[in-house]
Short mmCIF file of C-alpha atoms in Angstrom, two decimals:
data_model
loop_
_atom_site.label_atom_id
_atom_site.label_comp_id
_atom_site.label_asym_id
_atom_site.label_seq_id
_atom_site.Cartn_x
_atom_site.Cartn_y
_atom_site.Cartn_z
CA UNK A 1 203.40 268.33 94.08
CA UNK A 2 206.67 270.03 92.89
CA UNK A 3 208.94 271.16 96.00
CA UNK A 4 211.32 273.60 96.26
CA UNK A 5 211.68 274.32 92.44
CA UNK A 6 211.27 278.06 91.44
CA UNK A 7 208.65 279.04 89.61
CA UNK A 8 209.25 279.35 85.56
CA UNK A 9 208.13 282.02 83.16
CA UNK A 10 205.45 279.79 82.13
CA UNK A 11 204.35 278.91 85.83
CA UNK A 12 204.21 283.24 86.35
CA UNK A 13 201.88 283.19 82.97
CA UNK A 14 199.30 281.09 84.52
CA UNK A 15 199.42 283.24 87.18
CA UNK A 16 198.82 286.28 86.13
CA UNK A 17 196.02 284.39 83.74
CA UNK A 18 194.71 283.05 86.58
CA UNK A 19 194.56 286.61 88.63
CA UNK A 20 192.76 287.92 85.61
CA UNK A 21 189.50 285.46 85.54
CA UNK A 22 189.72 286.15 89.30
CA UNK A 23 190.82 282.83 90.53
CA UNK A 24 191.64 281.84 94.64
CA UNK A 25 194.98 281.45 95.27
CA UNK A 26 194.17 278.18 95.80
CA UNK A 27 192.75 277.09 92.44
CA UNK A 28 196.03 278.70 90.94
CA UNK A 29 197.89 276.66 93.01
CA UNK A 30 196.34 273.39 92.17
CA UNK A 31 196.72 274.22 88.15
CA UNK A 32 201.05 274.51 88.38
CA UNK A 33 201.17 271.84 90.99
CA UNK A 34 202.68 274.62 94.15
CA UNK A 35 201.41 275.17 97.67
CA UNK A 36 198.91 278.07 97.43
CA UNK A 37 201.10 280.01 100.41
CA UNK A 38 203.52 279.99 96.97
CA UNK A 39 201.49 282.17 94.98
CA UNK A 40 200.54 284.56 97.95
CA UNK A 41 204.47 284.86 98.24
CA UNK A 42 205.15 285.47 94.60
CA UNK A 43 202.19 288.16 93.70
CA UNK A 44 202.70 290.03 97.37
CA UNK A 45 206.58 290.10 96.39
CA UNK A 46 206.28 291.56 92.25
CA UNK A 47 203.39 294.34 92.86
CA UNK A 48 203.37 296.79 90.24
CA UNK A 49 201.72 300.08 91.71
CA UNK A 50 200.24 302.29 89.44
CA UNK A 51 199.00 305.77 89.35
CA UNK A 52 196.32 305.43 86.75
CA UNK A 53 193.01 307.23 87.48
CA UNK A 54 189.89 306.02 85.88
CA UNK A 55 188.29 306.37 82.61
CA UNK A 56 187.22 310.24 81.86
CA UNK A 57 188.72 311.03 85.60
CA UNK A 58 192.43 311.65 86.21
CA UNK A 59 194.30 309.95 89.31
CA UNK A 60 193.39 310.69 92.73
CA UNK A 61 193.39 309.59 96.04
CA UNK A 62 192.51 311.88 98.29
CA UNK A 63 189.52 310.44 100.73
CA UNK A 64 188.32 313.82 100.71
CA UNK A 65 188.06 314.02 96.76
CA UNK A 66 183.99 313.02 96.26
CA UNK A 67 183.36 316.20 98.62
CA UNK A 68 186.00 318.73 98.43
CA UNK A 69 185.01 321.97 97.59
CA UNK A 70 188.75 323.39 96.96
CA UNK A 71 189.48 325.50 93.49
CA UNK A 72 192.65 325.70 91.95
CA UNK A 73 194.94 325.87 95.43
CA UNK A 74 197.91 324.89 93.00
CA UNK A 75 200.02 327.45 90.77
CA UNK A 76 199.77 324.96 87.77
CA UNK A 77 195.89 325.20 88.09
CA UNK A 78 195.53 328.52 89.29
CA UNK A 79 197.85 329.93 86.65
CA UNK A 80 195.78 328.63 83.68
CA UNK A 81 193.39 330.89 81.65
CA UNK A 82 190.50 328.30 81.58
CA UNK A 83 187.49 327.92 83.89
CA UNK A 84 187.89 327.12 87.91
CA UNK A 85 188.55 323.25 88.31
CA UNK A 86 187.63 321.60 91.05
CA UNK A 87 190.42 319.79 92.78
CA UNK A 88 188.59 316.79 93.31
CA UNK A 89 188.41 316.38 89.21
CA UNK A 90 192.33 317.44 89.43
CA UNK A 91 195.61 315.22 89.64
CA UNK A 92 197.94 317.46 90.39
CA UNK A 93 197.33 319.04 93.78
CA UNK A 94 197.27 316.24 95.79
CA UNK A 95 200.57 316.66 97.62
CA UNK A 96 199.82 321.13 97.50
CA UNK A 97 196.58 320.20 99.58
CA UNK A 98 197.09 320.86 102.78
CA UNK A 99 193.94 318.38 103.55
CA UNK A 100 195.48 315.73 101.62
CA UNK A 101 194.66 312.48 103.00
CA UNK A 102 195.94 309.15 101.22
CA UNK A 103 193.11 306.53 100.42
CA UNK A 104 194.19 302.75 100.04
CA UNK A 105 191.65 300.55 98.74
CA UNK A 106 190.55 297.59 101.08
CA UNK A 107 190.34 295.07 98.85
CA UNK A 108 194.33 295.40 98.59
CA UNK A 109 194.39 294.41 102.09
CA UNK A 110 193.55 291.11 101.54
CA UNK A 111 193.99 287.70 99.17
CA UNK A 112 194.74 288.15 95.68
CA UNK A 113 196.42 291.71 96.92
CA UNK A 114 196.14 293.12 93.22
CA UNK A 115 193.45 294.67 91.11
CA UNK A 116 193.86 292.20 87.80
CA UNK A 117 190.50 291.06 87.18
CA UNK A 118 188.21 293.53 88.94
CA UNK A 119 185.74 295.33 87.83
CA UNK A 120 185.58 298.18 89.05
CA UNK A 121 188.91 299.01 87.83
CA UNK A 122 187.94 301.30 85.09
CA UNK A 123 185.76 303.48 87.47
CA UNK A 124 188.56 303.78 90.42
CA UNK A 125 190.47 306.54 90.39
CA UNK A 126 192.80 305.44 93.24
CA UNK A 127 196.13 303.95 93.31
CA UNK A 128 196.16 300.41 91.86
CA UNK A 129 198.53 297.46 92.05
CA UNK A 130 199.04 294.72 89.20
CA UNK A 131 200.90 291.83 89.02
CA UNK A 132 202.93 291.29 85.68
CA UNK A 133 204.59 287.80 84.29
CA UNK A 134 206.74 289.39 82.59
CA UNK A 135 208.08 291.95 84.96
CA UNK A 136 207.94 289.69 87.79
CA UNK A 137 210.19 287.44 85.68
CA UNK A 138 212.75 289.96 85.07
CA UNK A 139 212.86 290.93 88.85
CA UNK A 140 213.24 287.53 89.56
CA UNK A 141 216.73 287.09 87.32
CA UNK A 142 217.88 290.64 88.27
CA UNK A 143 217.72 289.24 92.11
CA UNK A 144 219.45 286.02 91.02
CA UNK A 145 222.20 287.64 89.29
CA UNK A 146 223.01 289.68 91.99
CA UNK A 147 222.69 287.45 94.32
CA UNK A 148 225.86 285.61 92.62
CA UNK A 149 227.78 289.02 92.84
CA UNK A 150 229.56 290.97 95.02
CA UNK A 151 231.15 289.22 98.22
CA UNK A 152 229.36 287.95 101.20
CA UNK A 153 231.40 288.97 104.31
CA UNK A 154 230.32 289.71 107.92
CA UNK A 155 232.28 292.30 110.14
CA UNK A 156 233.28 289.72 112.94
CA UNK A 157 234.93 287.41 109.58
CA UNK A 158 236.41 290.52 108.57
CA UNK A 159 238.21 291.17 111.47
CA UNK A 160 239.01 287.72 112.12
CA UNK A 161 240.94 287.41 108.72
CA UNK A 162 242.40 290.80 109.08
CA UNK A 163 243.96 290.67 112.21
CA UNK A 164 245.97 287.23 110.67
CA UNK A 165 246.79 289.04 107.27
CA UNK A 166 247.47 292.63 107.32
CA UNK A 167 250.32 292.03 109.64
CA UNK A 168 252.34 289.67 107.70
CA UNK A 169 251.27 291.94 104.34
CA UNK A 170 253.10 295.02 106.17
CA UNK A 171 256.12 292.73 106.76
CA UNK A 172 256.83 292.12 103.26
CA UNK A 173 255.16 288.86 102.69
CA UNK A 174 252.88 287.60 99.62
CA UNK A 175 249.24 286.75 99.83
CA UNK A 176 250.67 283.26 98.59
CA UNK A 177 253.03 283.02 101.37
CA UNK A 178 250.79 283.49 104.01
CA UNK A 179 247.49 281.23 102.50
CA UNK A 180 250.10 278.36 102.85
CA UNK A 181 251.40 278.98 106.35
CA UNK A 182 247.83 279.84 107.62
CA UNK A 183 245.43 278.06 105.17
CA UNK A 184 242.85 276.28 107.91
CA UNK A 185 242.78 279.40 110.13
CA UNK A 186 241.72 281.62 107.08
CA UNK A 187 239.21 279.08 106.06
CA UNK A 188 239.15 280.84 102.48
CA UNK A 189 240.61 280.31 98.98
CA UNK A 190 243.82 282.32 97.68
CA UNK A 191 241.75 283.75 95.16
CA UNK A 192 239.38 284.86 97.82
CA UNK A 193 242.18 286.53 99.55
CA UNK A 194 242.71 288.41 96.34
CA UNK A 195 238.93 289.69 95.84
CA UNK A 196 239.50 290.93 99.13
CA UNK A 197 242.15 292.76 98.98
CA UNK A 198 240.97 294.24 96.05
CA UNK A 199 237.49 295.30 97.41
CA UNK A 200 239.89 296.87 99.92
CA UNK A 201 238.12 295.12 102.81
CA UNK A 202 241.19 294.86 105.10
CA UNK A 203 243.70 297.69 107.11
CA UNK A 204 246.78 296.48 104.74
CA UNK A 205 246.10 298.18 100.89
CA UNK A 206 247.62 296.70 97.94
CA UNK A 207 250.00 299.36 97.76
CA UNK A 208 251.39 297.25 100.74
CA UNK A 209 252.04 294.47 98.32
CA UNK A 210 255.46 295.20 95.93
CA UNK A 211 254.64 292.88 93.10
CA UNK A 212 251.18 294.06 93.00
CA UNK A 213 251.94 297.85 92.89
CA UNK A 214 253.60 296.73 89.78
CA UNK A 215 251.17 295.24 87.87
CA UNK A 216 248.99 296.85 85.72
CA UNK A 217 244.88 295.88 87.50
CA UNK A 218 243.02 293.75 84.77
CA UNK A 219 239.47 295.17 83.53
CA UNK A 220 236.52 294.58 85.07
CA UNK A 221 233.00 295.08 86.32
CA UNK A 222 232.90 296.77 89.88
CA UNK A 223 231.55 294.58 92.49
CA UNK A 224 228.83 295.25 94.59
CA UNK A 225 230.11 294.36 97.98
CA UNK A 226 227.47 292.71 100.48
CA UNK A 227 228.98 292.66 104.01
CA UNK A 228 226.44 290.79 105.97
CA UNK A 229 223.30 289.22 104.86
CA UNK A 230 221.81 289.47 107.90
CA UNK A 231 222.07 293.20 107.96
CA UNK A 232 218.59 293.66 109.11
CA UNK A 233 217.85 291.32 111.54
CA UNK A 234 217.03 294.06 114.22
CA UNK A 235 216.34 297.13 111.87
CA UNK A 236 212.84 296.05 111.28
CA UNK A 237 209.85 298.44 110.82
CA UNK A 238 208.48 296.93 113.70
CA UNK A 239 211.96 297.38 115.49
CA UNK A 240 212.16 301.26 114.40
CA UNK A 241 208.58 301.83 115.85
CA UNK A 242 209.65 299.90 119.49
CA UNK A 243 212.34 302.55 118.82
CA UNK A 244 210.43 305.47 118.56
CA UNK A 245 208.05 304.36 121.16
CA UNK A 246 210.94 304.95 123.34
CA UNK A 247 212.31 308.04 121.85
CA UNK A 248 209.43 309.75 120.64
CA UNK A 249 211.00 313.33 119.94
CA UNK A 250 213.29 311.85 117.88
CA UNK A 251 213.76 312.86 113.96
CA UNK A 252 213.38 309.99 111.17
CA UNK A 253 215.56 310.75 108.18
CA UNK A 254 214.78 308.97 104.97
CA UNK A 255 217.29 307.69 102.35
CA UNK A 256 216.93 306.09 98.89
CA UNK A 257 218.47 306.37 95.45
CA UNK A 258 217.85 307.66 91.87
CA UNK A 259 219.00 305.88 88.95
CA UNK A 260 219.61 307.17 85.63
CA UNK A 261 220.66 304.70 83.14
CA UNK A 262 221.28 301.09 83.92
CA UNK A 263 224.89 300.52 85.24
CA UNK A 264 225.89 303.95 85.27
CA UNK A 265 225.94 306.97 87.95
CA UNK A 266 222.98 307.43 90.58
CA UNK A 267 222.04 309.62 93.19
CA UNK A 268 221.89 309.48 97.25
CA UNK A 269 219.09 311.07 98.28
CA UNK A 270 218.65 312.12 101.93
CA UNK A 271 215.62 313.67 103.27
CA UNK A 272 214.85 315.41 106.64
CA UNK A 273 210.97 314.67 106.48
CA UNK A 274 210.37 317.48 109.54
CA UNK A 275 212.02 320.13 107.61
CA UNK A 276 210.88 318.78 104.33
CA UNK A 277 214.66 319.50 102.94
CA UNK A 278 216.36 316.73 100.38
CA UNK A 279 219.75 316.90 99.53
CA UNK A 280 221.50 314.42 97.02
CA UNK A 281 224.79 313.04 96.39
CA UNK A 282 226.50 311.82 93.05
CA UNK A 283 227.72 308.15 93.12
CA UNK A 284 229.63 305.94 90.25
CA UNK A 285 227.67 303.23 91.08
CA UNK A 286 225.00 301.90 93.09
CA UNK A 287 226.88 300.12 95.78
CA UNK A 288 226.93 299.89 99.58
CA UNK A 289 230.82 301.54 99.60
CA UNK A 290 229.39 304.74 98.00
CA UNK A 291 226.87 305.29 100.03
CA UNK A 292 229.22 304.40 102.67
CA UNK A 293 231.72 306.95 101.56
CA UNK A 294 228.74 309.69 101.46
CA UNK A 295 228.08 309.65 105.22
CA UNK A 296 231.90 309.13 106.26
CA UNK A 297 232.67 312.42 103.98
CA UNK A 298 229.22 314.17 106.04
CA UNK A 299 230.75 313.42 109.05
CA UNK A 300 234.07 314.80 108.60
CA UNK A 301 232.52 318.36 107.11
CA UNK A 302 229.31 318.47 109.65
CA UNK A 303 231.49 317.18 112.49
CA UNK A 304 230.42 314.47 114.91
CA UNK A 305 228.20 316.63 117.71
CA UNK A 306 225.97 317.81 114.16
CA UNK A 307 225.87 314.73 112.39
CA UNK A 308 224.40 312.99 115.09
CA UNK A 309 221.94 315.89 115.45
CA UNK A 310 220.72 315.92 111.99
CA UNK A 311 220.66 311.37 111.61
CA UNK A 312 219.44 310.35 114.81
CA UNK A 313 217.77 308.04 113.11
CA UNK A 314 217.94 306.95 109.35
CA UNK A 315 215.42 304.82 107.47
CA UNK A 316 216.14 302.93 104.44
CA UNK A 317 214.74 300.74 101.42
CA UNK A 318 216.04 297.07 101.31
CA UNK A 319 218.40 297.70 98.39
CA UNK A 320 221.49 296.07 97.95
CA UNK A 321 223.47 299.54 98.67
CA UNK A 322 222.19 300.10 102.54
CA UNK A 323 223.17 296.55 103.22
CA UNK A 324 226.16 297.43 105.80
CA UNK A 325 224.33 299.86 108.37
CA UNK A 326 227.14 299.07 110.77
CA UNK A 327 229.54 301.44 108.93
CA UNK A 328 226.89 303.85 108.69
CA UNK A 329 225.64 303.28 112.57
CA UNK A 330 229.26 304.05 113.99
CA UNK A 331 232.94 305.87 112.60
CA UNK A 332 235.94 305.05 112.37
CA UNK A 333 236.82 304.24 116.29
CA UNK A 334 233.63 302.28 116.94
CA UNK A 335 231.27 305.35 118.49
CA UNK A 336 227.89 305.31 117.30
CA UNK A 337 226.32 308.13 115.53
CA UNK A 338 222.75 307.30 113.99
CA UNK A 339 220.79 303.92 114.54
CA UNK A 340 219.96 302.28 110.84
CA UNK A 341 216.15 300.54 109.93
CA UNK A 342 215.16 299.16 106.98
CA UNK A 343 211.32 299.74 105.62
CA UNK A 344 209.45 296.44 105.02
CA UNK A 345 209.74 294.46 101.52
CA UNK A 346 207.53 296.10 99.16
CA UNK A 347 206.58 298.62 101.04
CA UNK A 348 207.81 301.90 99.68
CA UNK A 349 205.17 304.57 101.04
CA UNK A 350 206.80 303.53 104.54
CA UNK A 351 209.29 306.17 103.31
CA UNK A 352 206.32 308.51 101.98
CA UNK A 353 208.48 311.89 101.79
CA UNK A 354 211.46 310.78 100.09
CA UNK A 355 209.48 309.50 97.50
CA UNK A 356 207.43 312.62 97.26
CA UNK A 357 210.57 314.75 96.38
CA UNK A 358 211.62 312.80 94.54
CA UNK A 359 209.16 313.72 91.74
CA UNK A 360 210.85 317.09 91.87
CA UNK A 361 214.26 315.71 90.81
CA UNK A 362 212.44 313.58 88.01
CA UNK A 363 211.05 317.43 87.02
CA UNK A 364 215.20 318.36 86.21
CA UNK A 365 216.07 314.82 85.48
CA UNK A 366 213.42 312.45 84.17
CA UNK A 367 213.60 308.96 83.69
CA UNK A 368 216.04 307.56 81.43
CA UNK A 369 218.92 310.55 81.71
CA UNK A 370 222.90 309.54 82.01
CA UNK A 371 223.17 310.96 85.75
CA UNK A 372 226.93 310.16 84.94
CA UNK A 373 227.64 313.93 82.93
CA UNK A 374 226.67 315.49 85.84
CA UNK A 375 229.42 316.38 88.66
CA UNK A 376 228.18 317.16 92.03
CA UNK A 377 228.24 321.16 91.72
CA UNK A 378 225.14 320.63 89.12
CA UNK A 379 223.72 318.17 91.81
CA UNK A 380 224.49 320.64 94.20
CA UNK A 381 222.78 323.78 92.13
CA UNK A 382 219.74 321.37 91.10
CA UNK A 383 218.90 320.83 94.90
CA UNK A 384 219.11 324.43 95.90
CA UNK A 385 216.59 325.30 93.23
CA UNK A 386 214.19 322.55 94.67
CA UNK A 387 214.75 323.75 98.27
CA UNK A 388 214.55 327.15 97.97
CA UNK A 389 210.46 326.45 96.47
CA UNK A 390 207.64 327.24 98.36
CA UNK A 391 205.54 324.64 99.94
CA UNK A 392 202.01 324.91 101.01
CA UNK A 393 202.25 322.09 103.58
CA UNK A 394 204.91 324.17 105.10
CA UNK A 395 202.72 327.49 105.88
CA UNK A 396 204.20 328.68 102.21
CA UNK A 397 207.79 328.27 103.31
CA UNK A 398 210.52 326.80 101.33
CA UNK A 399 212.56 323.48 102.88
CA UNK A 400 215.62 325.86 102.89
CA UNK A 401 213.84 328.25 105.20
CA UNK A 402 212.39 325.64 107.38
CA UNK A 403 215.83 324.13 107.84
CA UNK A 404 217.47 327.45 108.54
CA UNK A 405 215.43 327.94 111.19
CA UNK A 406 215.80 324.68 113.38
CA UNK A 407 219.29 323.86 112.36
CA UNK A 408 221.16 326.89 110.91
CA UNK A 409 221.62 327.99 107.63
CA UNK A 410 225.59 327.57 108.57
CA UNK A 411 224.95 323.54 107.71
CA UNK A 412 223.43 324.20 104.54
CA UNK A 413 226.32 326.28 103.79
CA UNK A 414 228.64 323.12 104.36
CA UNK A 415 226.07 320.74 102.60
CA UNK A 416 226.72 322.58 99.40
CA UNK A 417 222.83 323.95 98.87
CA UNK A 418 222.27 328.34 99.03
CA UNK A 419 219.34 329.54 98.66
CA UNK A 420 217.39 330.69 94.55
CA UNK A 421 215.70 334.11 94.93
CA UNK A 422 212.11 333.34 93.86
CA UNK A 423 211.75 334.22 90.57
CA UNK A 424 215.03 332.23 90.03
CA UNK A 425 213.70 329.01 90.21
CA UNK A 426 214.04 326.80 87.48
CA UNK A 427 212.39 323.00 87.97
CA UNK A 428 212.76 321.81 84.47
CA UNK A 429 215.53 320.06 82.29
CA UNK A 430 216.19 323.96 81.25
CA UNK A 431 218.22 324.27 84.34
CA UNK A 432 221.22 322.19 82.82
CA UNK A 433 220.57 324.31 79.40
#
């Protein structure tokens, strides 16, 4: 039996084949010669959730759907000319519902995890979960490019090399210059010294360096800079709910990002989940310094005694761009400010609301827009028009209300949002138009 070899396209094929005339895990594992703990790994790791619905009934999830008796509670529904529908026939008013209550099916719960190969998939209208060769594939040589991107650097390394470096930098000497006098304290390559500096990763800038200042920066692909690998080792879900058990009163915010096209700008999105507000942030790229950059500049405008009041506690994906929560966690001078956890792999309903609103940007922006033509003023307007909408699971308020009125509409003054009179509101690409 093959050890320690990853698995090929091929391998994936008989897979997914294998999923699909609803084979164990085991006899899958015998036909590409792997450890059947292998395949649970590999199809738990590349689910493919989809929102499909059933044939002749449109998705929906609701537990309550076989015997709800609600008509048309949402304006698309009720503002139509046709007979009453019946939400439980309806796809739409699932998050309007007030009585909303997410189903998961149990079969998902356990060995093979997906819904290839059963048959009852063309009768369920719930939420189902796939696995995909191809897909899983591509994920799989994203992950490995990235992984040889970027620099891998832990705070305590950082320091260490920075306290030997910037120093002798600010005295006039060359990178050169000091690798030779210090080469088996640094425990790096020269070139290493460079990427580096460049990342700006160190107190001393290149503008502390003569000969550089002169020379005109070659071309090149940002890097996306990993600090630590180990980032969450003690940001666990199961670490954030010890957390709360502790500090039960305390908010959870929620933070992800939006991608428009691949490699260009994105979005920040940050969502207060009590308040139901989400406010969002243009980036260049999608890397951990940006998002880095967002909470530094939040914490200079909000001030430290608000910022800690509105990010007690923030909860994040596992993408590559929250992977250095210490700079997040604590400013400048080493206080702490908001305690960083990371949702498990997979997992991304752990972090329910910001996904949720996130359907409301994809109403102004859908898939597949340049984000990068947009400057944060639109950003800014875009968000106020979302906020300022009434909610049904808020009693019929709008986010920007409910915010107001536990915070202060003075912070949502410095956040950038104002609030659309009601007949105003524009959630469509017509906004930009």
């Amino acid at each position: 039996m093959a050890k320690y070899k990853q698995l090929t396209h091929e391998q994936r094929k008989q897979i997914e084949t294998g999923l699909q005339q609803q084979g164990s895990f085991k006899k899958i594992a015998e036909t590409i010669g792997k450890d059947c703990s292998t395949i649970s790994k590999e199809v738990r790791s590349h689910l493919i959730c989809r929102k499909t619905g059933a044939y002749g009934k449109p998705f929906n999830d609701c537990s309550l759907r076989k015997k709800c008796q609600q008509i048309d509670i949402c304006p698309t529904c009720s503002a139509s000319k046709r007979r009453p529908l019946y939400c439980s026939f309806c796809g739409r008013c699932l998050h309007t519902c007030i009585s909303y209550h997410k189903q998961v099916c149990p079969k998902l719960s356990k060995p093979p995890y997906v819904c290839n190969g059963c048959k009852q998939q063309r009768l369920c209208t719930l939420e189902k979960k796939f696995y995909n060769a191809a897909l899983a594939q591509k994920e799989y040589e994203d992950v490995l490019s990235e992984s040889r991107q970027g620099i891998a650097l832990s705070d305590e390394e950082r320091e260490r090399i920075d306290a030997i470096i910037s120093p002798l930098i600010r005295q006039g000497q060359s990178l050169h210059h000091i690798y030779l006098e210090h080469k088996a304290e640094l425990m790096v390559s020269e070139r290493t010294l460079y990427l580096y500096m460049d990342a700006n990763l160190f107190s001393a800038r290149n503008i502390d360096m003569p000969r550089k200042v002169r020379m005109r920066p070659r071309r090149k692909r940002p890097n996306t800079i990993k600090i630590d690998t180990k980032c969450r080792q003690g940001r666990t879900m199961k670490d954030l709910n010890a957390f709360m058990a502790s500090h039960p009163d305390t908010p959870v915010v929620q933070i992800d990002s939006v991608e428009g096209t691949k490699g260009g700008a994105v979005l920040l999105t940050i969502t207060f989940v009590t308040a139901g507000l989400q406010i969002a942030f243009r980036r260049d790229h999608n890397d951990a310094q940006s998002v880095i950059t967002v909470f530094n500049q939040l914490y200079a405008t909000l001030g430290a005694g608000s910022f800690k009041e509105l990010f007690p506690v923030i909860l994040a994906d596992n993408g590559s761009e929250f992977s250095d929560p210490k700079r997040i966690e604590f400013d400048e001078h080493g206080n702490r400010r908001s305690y960083v956890f990371y949702c498990n792999a997979s997992a991304p309903y752990q972090k329910g609301s910001c996904e949720v609103h996130h359907e409301m940007i994809r109403r102004i922006l859908p898939k597949g827009v340049d984000l990068t033509a947009y400057q944060q003023e639109q950003i800014n307007l875009m968000m106020s028009h979302i906020n300022s909408y009434r909610r049904k699971t808020l009693e019929n308020k709008s986010p920007y209300e409910m915010f107001s009125f536990q915070y202060g509409e003075k912070l949502l003054k410095k956040i950038g949002l104002r609030k659309i009179p009601p007949d105003e509101i524009i959630l469509s690409p017509r906004l930009f138009k």
